[in-house]
């Protein structure tokens, strides 16, 4: 049994299970580290979050809860 969380990902309201949330947090942290020295880092991360929210929302179909494979697929589309 997994916990379910409601989050805002780049302006998209998403219901996400705990495993998917942990993966998403780790992915976004790696993005923040990658761009830590870049000018406009906050804007870059914000744009990536928005695109992730868009990709995940579009892939959901009739489902209402984001699961780990959804986040993994979105991260694959965005790249590491």
Short mmCIF file of N, CA, C and O in Angstrom, two decimals, residues 8-12 28 31-32 35 40-54 78:
data_model
loop_
_atom_site.label_atom_id
_atom_site.label_comp_id
_atom_site.label_asym_id
_atom_site.label_seq_id
_atom_site.Cartn_x
_atom_site.Cartn_y
_atom_site.Cartn_z
N UNK A 8 1.67 20.15 -6.92
CA UNK A 8 1.61 21.06 -8.05
C UNK A 8 2.94 20.93 -8.77
O UNK A 8 3.98 21.26 -8.22
N UNK A 9 2.92 20.45 -9.99
CA UNK A 9 4.13 20.27 -10.78
C UNK A 9 4.07 21.19 -11.98
O UNK A 9 3.39 20.91 -12.96
N UNK A 10 4.75 22.31 -11.86
CA UNK A 10 4.78 23.27 -12.96
C UNK A 10 3.42 23.80 -13.34
O UNK A 10 3.16 24.04 -14.51
N UNK A 11 2.56 23.95 -12.35
CA UNK A 11 1.21 24.48 -12.62
C UNK A 11 0.17 23.41 -12.85
O UNK A 11 -1.01 23.72 -13.05
N UNK A 12 0.56 22.16 -12.86
CA UNK A 12 -0.36 21.05 -13.04
C UNK A 12 -0.64 20.40 -11.69
O UNK A 12 0.30 19.97 -11.01
N UNK A 28 14.34 15.76 -10.12
CA UNK A 28 14.41 17.22 -10.09
C UNK A 28 15.63 17.72 -9.33
O UNK A 28 16.23 18.74 -9.71
N UNK A 31 18.49 17.61 -11.64
CA UNK A 31 18.41 18.73 -12.58
C UNK A 31 18.91 20.01 -11.90
O UNK A 31 19.68 20.77 -12.48
N UNK A 32 18.50 20.22 -10.67
CA UNK A 32 18.96 21.42 -9.93
C UNK A 32 20.48 21.41 -9.77
O UNK A 32 21.12 22.45 -9.92
N UNK A 35 22.27 22.28 -13.11
CA UNK A 35 22.21 23.68 -13.51
C UNK A 35 22.55 24.64 -12.37
O UNK A 35 22.28 25.84 -12.46
N UNK A 40 20.15 31.86 -14.59
CA UNK A 40 18.75 31.54 -14.88
C UNK A 40 18.35 30.15 -14.46
O UNK A 40 17.38 29.59 -14.98
N UNK A 41 19.08 29.59 -13.50
CA UNK A 41 18.81 28.22 -13.03
C UNK A 41 17.37 28.03 -12.62
O UNK A 41 16.73 27.04 -12.98
N UNK A 42 16.82 28.96 -11.85
CA UNK A 42 15.45 28.81 -11.36
C UNK A 42 14.45 28.76 -12.51
O UNK A 42 13.50 27.98 -12.47
N UNK A 43 14.67 29.56 -13.53
CA UNK A 43 13.78 29.57 -14.68
C UNK A 43 13.89 28.26 -15.46
O UNK A 43 12.89 27.71 -15.92
N UNK A 44 15.10 27.75 -15.60
CA UNK A 44 15.32 26.49 -16.30
C UNK A 44 14.59 25.36 -15.58
O UNK A 44 13.87 24.57 -16.20
N UNK A 45 14.77 25.28 -14.27
CA UNK A 45 14.12 24.22 -13.48
C UNK A 45 12.61 24.36 -13.55
O UNK A 45 11.89 23.37 -13.70
N UNK A 46 12.12 25.58 -13.49
CA UNK A 46 10.68 25.83 -13.58
C UNK A 46 10.14 25.37 -14.93
O UNK A 46 9.07 24.74 -15.00
N UNK A 47 10.86 25.65 -16.00
CA UNK A 47 10.43 25.22 -17.33
C UNK A 47 10.41 23.69 -17.44
O UNK A 47 9.50 23.11 -18.03
N UNK A 48 11.41 23.04 -16.85
CA UNK A 48 11.47 21.58 -16.87
C UNK A 48 10.30 20.99 -16.07
O UNK A 48 9.65 20.04 -16.51
N UNK A 49 10.01 21.57 -14.90
CA UNK A 49 8.87 21.11 -14.10
C UNK A 49 7.57 21.25 -14.88
O UNK A 49 6.72 20.34 -14.86
N UNK A 50 7.40 22.37 -15.57
CA UNK A 50 6.18 22.59 -16.35
C UNK A 50 6.05 21.55 -17.45
O UNK A 50 4.98 20.97 -17.65
N UNK A 51 7.15 21.29 -18.15
CA UNK A 51 7.11 20.30 -19.23
C UNK A 51 6.84 18.89 -18.68
O UNK A 51 6.08 18.12 -19.27
N UNK A 52 7.44 18.55 -17.55
CA UNK A 52 7.17 17.26 -16.93
C UNK A 52 5.69 17.13 -16.57
O UNK A 52 5.07 16.09 -16.80
N UNK A 53 5.13 18.18 -15.98
CA UNK A 53 3.72 18.16 -15.63
C UNK A 53 2.85 17.97 -16.86
O UNK A 53 1.86 17.22 -16.82
N UNK A 54 3.22 18.61 -17.95
CA UNK A 54 2.47 18.49 -19.20
C UNK A 54 2.56 17.06 -19.75
O UNK A 54 1.53 16.47 -20.11
N UNK A 78 12.41 13.65 -21.25
CA UNK A 78 13.15 14.88 -20.94
C UNK A 78 14.65 14.68 -20.98
O UNK A 78 15.40 15.60 -21.25
#
